[in-house]
Structures are given as C-alpha cells and as structure tokens.
PDB file of C-alpha atoms in Angstrom:
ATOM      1  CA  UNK N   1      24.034  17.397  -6.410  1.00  0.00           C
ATOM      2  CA  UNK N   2      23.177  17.570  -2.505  1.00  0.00           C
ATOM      3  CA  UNK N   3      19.628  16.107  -1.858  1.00  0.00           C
ATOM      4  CA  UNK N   4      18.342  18.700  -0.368  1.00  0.00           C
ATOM      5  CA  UNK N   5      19.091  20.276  -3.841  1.00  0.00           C
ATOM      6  CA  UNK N   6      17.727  18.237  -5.410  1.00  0.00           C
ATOM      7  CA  UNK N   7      14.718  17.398  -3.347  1.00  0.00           C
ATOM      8  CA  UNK N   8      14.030  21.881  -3.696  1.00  0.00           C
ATOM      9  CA  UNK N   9      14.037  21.094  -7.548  1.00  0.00           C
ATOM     10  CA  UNK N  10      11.395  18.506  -7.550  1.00  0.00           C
ATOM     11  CA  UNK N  11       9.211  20.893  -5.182  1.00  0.00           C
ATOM     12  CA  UNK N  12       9.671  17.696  -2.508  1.00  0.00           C
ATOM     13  CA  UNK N  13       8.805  17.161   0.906  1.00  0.00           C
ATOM     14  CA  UNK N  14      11.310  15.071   2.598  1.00  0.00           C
ATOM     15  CA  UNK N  15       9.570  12.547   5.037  1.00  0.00           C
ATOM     16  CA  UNK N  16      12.712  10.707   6.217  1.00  0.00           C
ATOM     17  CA  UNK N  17      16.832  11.354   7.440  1.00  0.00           C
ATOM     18  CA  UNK N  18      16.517  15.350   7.337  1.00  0.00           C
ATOM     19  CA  UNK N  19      20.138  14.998   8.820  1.00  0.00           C
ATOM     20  CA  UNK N  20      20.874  13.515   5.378  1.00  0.00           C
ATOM     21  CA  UNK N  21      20.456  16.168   2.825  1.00  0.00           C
ATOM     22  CA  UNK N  22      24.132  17.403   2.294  1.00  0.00           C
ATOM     23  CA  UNK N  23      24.849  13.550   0.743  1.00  0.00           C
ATOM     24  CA  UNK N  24      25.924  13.742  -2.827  1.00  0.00           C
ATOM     25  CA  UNK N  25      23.802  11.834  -5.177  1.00  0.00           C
ATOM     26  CA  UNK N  26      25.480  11.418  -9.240  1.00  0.00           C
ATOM     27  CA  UNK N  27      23.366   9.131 -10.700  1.00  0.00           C
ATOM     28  CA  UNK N  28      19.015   8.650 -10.758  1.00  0.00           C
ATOM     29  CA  UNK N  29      17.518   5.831 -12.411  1.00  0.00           C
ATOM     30  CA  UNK N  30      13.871   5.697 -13.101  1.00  0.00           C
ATOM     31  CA  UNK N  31      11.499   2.990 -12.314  1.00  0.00           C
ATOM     32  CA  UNK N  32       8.845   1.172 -11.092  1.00  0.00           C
ATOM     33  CA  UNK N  33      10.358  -2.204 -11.500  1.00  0.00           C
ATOM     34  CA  UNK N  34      12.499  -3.171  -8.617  1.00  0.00           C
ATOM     35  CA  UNK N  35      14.087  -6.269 -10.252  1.00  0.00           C
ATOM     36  CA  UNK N  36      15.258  -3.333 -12.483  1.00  0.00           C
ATOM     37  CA  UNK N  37      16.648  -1.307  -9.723  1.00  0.00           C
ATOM     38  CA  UNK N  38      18.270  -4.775  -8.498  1.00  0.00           C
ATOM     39  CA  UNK N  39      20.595  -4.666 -11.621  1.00  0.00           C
ATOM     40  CA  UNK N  40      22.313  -0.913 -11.226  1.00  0.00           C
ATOM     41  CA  UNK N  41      25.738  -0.884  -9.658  1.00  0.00           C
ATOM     42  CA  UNK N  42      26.032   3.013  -9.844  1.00  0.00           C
ATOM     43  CA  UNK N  43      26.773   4.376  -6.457  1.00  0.00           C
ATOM     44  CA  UNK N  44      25.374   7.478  -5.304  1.00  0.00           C
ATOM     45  CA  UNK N  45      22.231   6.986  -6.687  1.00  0.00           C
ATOM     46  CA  UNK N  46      18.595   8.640  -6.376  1.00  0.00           C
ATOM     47  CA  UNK N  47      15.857   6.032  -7.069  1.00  0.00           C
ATOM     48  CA  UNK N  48      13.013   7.558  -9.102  1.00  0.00           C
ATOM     49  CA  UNK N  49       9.721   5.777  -8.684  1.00  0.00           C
ATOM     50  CA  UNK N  50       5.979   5.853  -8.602  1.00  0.00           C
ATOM     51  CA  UNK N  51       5.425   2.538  -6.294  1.00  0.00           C
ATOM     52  CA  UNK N  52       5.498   3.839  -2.861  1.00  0.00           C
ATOM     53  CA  UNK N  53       5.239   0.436  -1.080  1.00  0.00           C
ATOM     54  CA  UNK N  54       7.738  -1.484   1.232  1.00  0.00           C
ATOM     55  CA  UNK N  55       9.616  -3.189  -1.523  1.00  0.00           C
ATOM     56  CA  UNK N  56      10.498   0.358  -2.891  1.00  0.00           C
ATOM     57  CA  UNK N  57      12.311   1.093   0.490  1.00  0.00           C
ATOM     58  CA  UNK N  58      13.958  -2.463   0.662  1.00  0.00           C
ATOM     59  CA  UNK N  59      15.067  -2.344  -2.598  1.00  0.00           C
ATOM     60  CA  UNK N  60      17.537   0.668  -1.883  1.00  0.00           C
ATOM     61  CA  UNK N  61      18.796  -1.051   1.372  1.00  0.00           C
ATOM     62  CA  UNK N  62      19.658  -4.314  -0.365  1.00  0.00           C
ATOM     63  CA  UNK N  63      21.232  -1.947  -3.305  1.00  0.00           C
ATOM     64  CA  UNK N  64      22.756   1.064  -0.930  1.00  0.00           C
ATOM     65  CA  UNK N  65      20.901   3.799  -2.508  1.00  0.00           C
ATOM     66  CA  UNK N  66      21.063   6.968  -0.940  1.00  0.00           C
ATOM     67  CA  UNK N  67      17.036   8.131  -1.704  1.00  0.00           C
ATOM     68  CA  UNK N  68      13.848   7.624  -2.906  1.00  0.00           C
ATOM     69  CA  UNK N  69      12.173  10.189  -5.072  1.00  0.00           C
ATOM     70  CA  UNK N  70       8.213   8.844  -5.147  1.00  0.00           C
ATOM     71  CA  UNK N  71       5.850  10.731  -7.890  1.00  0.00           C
ATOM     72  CA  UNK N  72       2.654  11.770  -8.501  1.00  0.00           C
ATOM     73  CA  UNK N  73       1.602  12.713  -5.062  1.00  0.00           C
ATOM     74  CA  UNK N  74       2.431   9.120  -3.523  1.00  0.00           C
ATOM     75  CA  UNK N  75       1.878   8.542  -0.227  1.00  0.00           C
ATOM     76  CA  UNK N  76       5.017   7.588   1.967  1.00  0.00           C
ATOM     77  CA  UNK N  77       3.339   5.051   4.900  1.00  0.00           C
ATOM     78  CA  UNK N  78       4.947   5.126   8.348  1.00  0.00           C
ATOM     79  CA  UNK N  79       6.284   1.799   8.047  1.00  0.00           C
ATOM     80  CA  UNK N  80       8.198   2.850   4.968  1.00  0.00           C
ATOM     81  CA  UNK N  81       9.244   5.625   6.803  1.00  0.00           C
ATOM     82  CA  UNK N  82      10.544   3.789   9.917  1.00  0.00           C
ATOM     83  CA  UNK N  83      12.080   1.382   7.555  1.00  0.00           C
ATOM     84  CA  UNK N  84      13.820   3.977   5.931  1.00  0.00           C
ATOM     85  CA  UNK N  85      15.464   5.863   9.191  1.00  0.00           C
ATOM     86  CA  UNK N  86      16.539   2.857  10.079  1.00  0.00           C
ATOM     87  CA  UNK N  87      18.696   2.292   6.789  1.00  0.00           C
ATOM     88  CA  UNK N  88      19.506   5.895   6.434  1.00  0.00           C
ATOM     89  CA  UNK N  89      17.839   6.056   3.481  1.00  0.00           C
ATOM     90  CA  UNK N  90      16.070   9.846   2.572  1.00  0.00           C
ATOM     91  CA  UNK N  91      12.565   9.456   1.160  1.00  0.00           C
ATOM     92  CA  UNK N  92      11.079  12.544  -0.899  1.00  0.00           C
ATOM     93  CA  UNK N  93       7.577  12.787  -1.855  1.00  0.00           C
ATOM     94  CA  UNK N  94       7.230  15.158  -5.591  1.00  0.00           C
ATOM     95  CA  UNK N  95       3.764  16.150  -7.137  1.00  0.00           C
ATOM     96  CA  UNK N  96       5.379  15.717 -10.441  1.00  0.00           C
ATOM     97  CA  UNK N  97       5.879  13.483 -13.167  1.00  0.00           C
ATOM     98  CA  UNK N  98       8.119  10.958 -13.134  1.00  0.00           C
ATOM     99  CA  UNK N  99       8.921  12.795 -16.618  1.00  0.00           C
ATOM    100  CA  UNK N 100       8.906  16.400 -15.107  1.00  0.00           C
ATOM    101  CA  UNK N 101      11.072  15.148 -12.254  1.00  0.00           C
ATOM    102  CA  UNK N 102      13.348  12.823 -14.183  1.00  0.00           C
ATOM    103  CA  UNK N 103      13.597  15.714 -16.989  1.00  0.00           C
ATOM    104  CA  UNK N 104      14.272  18.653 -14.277  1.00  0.00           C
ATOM    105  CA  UNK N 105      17.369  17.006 -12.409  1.00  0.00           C
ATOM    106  CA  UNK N 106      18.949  15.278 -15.645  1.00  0.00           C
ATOM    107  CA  UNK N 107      19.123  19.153 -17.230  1.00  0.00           C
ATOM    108  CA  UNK N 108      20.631  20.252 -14.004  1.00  0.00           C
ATOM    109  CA  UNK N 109      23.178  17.717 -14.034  1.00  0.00           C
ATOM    110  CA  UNK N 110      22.294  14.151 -12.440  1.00  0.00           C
ATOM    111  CA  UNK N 111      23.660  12.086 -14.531  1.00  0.00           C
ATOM    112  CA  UNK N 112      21.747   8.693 -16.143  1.00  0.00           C
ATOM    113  CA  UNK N 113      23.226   5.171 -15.226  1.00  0.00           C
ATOM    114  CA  UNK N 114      23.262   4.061 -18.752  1.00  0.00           C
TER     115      UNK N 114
ATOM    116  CA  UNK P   1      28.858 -18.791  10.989  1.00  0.00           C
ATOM    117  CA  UNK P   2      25.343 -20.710  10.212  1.00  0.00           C
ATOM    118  CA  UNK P   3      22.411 -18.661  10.060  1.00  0.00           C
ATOM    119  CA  UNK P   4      18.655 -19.785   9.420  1.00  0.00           C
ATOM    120  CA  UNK P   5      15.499 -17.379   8.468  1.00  0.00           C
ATOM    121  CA  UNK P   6      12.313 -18.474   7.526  1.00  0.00           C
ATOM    122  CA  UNK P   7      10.458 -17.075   4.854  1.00  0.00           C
ATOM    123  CA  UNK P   8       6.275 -16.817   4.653  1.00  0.00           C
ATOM    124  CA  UNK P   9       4.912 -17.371   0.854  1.00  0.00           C
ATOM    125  CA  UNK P  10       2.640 -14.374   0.242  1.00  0.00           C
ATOM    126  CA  UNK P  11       4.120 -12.109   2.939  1.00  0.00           C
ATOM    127  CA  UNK P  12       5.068  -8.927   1.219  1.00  0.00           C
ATOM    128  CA  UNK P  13       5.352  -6.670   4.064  1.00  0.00           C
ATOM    129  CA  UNK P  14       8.297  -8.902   5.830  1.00  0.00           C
ATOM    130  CA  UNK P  15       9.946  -9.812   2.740  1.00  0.00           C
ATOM    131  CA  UNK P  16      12.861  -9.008   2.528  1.00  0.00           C
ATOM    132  CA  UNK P  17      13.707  -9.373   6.637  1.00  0.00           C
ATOM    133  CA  UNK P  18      16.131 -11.882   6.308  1.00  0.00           C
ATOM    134  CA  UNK P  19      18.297 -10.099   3.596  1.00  0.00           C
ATOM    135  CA  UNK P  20      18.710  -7.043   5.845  1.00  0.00           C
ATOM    136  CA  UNK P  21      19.821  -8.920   8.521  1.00  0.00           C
ATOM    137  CA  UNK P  22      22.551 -10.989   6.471  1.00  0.00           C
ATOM    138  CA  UNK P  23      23.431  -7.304   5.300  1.00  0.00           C
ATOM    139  CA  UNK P  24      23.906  -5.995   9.013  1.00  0.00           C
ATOM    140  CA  UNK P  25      25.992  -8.804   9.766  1.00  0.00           C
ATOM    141  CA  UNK P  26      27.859  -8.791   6.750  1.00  0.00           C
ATOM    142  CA  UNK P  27      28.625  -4.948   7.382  1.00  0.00           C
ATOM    143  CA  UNK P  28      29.490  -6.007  11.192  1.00  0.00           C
ATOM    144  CA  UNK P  29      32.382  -8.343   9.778  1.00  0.00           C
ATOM    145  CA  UNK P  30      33.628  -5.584   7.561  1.00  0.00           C
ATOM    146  CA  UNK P  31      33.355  -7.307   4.068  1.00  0.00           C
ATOM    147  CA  UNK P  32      33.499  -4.704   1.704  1.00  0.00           C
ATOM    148  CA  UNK P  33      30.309  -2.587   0.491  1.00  0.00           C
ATOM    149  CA  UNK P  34      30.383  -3.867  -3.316  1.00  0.00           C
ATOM    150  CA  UNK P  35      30.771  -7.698  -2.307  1.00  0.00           C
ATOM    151  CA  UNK P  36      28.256  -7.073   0.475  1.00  0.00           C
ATOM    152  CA  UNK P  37      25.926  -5.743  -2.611  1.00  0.00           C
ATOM    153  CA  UNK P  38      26.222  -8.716  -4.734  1.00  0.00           C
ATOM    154  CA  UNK P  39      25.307 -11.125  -1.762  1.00  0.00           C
ATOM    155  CA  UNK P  40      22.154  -9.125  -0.499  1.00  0.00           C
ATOM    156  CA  UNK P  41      20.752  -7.960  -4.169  1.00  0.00           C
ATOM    157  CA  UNK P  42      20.999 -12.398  -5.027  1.00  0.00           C
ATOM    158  CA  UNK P  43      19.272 -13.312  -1.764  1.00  0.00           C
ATOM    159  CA  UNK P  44      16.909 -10.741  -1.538  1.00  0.00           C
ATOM    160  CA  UNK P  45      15.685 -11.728  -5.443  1.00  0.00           C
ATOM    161  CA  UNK P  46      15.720 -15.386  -3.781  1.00  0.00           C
ATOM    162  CA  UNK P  47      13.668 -14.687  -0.720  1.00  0.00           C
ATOM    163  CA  UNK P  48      11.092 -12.293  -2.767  1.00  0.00           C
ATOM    164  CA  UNK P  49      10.901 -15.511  -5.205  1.00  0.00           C
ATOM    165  CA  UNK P  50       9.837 -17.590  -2.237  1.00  0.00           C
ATOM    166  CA  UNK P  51       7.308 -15.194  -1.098  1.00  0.00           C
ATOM    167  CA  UNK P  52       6.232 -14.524  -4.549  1.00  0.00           C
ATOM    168  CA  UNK P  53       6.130 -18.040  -5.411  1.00  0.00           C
ATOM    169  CA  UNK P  54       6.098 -20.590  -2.518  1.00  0.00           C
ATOM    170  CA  UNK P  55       3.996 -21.424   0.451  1.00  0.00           C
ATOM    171  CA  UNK P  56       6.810 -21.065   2.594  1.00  0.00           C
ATOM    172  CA  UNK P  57      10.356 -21.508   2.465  1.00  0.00           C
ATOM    173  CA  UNK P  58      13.982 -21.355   4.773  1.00  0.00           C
ATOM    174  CA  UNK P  59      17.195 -19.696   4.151  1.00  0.00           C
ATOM    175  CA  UNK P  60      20.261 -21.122   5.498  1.00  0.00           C
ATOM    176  CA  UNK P  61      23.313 -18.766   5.429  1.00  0.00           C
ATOM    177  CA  UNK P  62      26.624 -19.925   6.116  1.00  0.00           C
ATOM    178  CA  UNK P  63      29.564 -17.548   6.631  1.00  0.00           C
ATOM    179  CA  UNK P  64      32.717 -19.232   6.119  1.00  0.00           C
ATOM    180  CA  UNK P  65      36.447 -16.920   6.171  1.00  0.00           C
ATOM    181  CA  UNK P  66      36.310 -16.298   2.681  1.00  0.00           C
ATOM    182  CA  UNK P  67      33.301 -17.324   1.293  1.00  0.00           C
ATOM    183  CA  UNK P  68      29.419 -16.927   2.088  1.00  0.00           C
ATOM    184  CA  UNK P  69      27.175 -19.509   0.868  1.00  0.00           C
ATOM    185  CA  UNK P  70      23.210 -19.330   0.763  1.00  0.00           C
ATOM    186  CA  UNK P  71      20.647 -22.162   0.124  1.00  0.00           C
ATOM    187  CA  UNK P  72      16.993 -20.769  -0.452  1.00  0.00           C
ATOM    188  CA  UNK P  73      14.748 -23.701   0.182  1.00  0.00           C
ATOM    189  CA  UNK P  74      11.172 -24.012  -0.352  1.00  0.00           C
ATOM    190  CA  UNK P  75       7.443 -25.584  -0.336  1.00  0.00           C
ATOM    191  CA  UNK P  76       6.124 -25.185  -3.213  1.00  0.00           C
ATOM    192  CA  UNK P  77       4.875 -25.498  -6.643  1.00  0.00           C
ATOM    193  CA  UNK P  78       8.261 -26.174  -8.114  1.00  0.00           C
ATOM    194  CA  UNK P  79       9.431 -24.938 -11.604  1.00  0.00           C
ATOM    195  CA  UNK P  80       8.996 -27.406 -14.573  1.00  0.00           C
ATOM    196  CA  UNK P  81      11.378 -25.941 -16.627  1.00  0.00           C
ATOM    197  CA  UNK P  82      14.435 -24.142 -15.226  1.00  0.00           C
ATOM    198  CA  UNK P  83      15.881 -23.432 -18.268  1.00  0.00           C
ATOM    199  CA  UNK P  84      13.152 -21.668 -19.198  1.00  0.00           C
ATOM    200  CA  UNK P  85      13.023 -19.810 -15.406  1.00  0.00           C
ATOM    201  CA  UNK P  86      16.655 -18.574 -16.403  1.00  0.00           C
ATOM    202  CA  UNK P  87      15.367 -17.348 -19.416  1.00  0.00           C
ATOM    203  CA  UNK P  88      15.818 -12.709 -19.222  1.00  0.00           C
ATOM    204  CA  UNK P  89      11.872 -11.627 -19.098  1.00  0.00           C
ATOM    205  CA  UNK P  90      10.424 -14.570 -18.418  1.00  0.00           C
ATOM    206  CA  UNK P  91       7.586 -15.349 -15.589  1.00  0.00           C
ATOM    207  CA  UNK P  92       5.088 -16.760 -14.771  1.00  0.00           C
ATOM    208  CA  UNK P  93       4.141 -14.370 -11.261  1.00  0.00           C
ATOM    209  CA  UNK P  94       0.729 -13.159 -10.896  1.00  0.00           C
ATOM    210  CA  UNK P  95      -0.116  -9.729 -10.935  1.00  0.00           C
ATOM    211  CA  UNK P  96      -0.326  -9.034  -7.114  1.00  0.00           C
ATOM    212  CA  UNK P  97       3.519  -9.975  -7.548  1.00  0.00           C
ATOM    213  CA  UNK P  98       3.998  -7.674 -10.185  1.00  0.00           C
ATOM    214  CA  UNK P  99       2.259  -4.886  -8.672  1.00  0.00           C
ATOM    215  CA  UNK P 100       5.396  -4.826  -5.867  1.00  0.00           C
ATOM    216  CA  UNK P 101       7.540  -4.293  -8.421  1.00  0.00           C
ATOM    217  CA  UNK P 102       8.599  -7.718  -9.550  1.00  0.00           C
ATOM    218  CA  UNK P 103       7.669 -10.810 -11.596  1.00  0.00           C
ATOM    219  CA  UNK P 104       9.650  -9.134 -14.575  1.00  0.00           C
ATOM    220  CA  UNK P 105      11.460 -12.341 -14.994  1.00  0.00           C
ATOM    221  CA  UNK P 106      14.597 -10.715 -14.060  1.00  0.00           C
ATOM    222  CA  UNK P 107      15.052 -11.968 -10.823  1.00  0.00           C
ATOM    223  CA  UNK P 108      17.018 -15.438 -11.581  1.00  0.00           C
ATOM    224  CA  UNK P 109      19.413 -13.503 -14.205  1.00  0.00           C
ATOM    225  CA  UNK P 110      20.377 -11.403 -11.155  1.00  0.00           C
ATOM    226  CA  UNK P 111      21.222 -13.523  -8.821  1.00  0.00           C
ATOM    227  CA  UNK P 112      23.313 -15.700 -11.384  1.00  0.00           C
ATOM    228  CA  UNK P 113      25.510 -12.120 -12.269  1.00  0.00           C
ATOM    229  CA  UNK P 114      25.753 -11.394  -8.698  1.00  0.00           C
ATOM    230  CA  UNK P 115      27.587 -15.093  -7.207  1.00  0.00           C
ATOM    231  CA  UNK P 116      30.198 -17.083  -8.365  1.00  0.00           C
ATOM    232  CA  UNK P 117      28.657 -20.342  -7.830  1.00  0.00           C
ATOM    233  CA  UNK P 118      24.442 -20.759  -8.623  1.00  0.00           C
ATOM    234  CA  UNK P 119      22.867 -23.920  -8.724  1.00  0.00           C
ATOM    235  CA  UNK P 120      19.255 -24.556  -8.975  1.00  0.00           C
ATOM    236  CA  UNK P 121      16.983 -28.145  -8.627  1.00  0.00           C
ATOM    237  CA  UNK P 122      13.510 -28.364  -7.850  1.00  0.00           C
ATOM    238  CA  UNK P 123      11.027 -30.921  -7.794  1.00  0.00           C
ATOM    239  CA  UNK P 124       6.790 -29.819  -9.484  1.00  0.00           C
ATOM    240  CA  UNK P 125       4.823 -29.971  -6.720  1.00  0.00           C
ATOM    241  CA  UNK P 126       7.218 -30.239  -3.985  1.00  0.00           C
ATOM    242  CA  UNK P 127       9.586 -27.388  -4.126  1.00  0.00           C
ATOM    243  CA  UNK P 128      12.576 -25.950  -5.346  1.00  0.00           C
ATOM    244  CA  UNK P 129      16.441 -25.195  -3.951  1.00  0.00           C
ATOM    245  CA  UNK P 130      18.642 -22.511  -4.906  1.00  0.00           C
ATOM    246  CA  UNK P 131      22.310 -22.700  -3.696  1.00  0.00           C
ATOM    247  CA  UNK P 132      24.563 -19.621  -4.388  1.00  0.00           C
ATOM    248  CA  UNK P 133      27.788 -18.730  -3.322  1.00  0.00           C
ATOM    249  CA  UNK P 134      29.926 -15.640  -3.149  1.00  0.00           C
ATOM    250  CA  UNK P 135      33.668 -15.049  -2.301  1.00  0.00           C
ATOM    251  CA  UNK P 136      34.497 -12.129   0.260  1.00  0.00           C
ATOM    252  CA  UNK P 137      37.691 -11.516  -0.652  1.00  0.00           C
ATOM    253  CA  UNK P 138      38.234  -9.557  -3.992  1.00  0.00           C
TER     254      UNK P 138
END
C-alpha cells in the first residue's frame, strides 16, 4: 500500500517527505518499545507508535523504515521533523488508536511482521 | 578507516549521532543495505546503553576492507554481572530510560544477533567495554 494510502486511511496529517507518499510500505509493526523495533528485519515497513520523541525517528534511520505512524493526537516536534527530512523518513500524525489504526490497515492488507 | 565519537551519559536528544554518521559513511562505501543494518541497529543499542547508563563514553570505529569493528567504551557504573546483562528482558534502567523507549533488556541480545564477533568486560565502578565486529562482505 502507497503511504499516502495509507496515511488517508488513518485520517493522517503527514508532517514530513510529502515527495514520499507513492513508496510502498508491506509490513507495520506496532510499538512503543524501540529495542522492539530494533529486532524487525522486514523491509518496507510502517512503524506504528505512540512515543513521539527523537528516539522514535532514530530508530527508523538506524532500521531503514520507510514511516512513522504516531497515535493518539501526538505531537511531531520540529526537531523530529528536521531529523526526519533529512533521513527521508515520512512522519504521519493519526487521532486514532493505536488499535483503530493498527486494525484499519491490517484489514486492508498491510501485512504483520510475525 | 578509524573513526572516534564521543558519547554524553544522559543525553537523549543527541543519542544516537554517532550511529547515523557510521551509517552515512557506511552507505558512502557502498556496503550493502542489510549488512549496513546489522552494524547501525548493534551500535546504536551500544551508544543508547552509554547514554542510558554511563556518565560518558567513546566509540571507536574502525573500517577495515572486509570487516568493521566497533569498541563502545565507557565511564561508568560498570555491570556486576554480565551474564545476567545478556540475560532477554533483563534491566536494570530507570524509568526516564524507559520512557524513550528502551531499558526492555533487549538491547545486549540485539547487538549479539546482529555481529559476528561480541565481546563484553567491564570493571563496577569504573566502566565497561563492548567490542563487536561485523563482516561486509556476505
């Protein structure tokens, strides 16, 4: 699914790399554990999480993931954002759930790492 | 290639600094994206254990033709029982850590599946070392 897709699905606001929302994403894993998010190999891959803090962003450089879907109404902060342009990496702000989200783009075909 | 980063205990905005720039130059020598994975996800668990743990700690990266190797050393309070540190789930970080995301005692499990050489040694009360090493060439 494209991320711009997917970010329509989530009702998201993209706050980083609008050039970027024709990538492909395949896989989403959901978390707010980075060590977590440390261990996936998948490529292609949507982070799902509810901490919006540096760490968050880092953690998909180190790990080449494509975006960050942050929950709940988090707040992106301009360093993230920065952070993230710089690494290509698309951020996406959603007022839902990590369960509403999660549970929207698995039925529509993102698939789960494990 | 010898590279050398130093690493602030507590610093949670910059951590993580001297991983992306081992992963720009890594990228610049055109090692390939799932090697380049491995090396980055080990030492950026290694340098957010030194700001998680230590008071301050260096990174010495050296890039050899096919091999990278890493040493992560610090000031610190040391770890009494490593064996125990390796253990999956175990930790002993304090909640500000865990509130960034980590301190899920995951972090030296990681870095172990990620290199083909790990070594740790560390001293209570005076620091700790962690040596990795990672071939570029599949």
């Amino acid at each position: 699914m494209k991320i711009g897709e997917l970010a329509g699905l989530v009702n998201g606001n993209v706050v980083s790399c609008h050039d970027k929302l024709d990538r492909d994403i395949e896989y989403a894993f959901a978390s707010d554990l980075m060590s977590d998010v440390l261990t996936v190999r998948a490529d292609k891959l949507l982070m799902i999480t509810g901490l919006a803090n540096m760490q968050a962003v880092r953690t998909a450089e180190m790990a080449d993931i494509q975006a960050i879907l942050f929950v709940r109404n988090k707040t992106v902060s301009e360093d993230m954002i920065r952070l993230a342009e710089d690494n290509g990496i698309v951020l996406i702000e959603s007022p839902y759930t990590m369960f509403r989200a999660s549970g929207l783009l698995y039925s529509n075909g993102v698939k789960p790492v494990y | 290639m010898h590279f050398e980063y130093r690493v602030q205990g507590g610093d949670f905005v910059r951590a993580g600094q001297a991983s992306s720039q081992v992963k720009k130059i890594l990228k610049q020598l055109n090692v390939s994206p799932g090697i380049i994975k491995r090396v980055v996800v080990a030492l950026y668990e290694g340098e957010v254990n030194i700001v998680a743990h230590a008071f301050q700690g260096k990174i010495y990266v050296d890039i050899e033709t096919n091999k990278i190797r890493v040493v992560l050393d610090d000031v610190g309070p040391g770890i009494p029982d490593i064996e125990m540190a390796m253990r999956p789930g175990f930790s002993t970080a304090s909640p500000i850590v865990r509130e960034m995301g980590f301190g899920a005692g995951m972090g030296l499990p990681n870095i172990k599946a990620n290199t083909d050489k790990m070594k740790i040694s560390s001293v209570v009360g005076v620091g700790t070392r962690l040596e990795f090493e990672v071939a570029l060439k599949e």
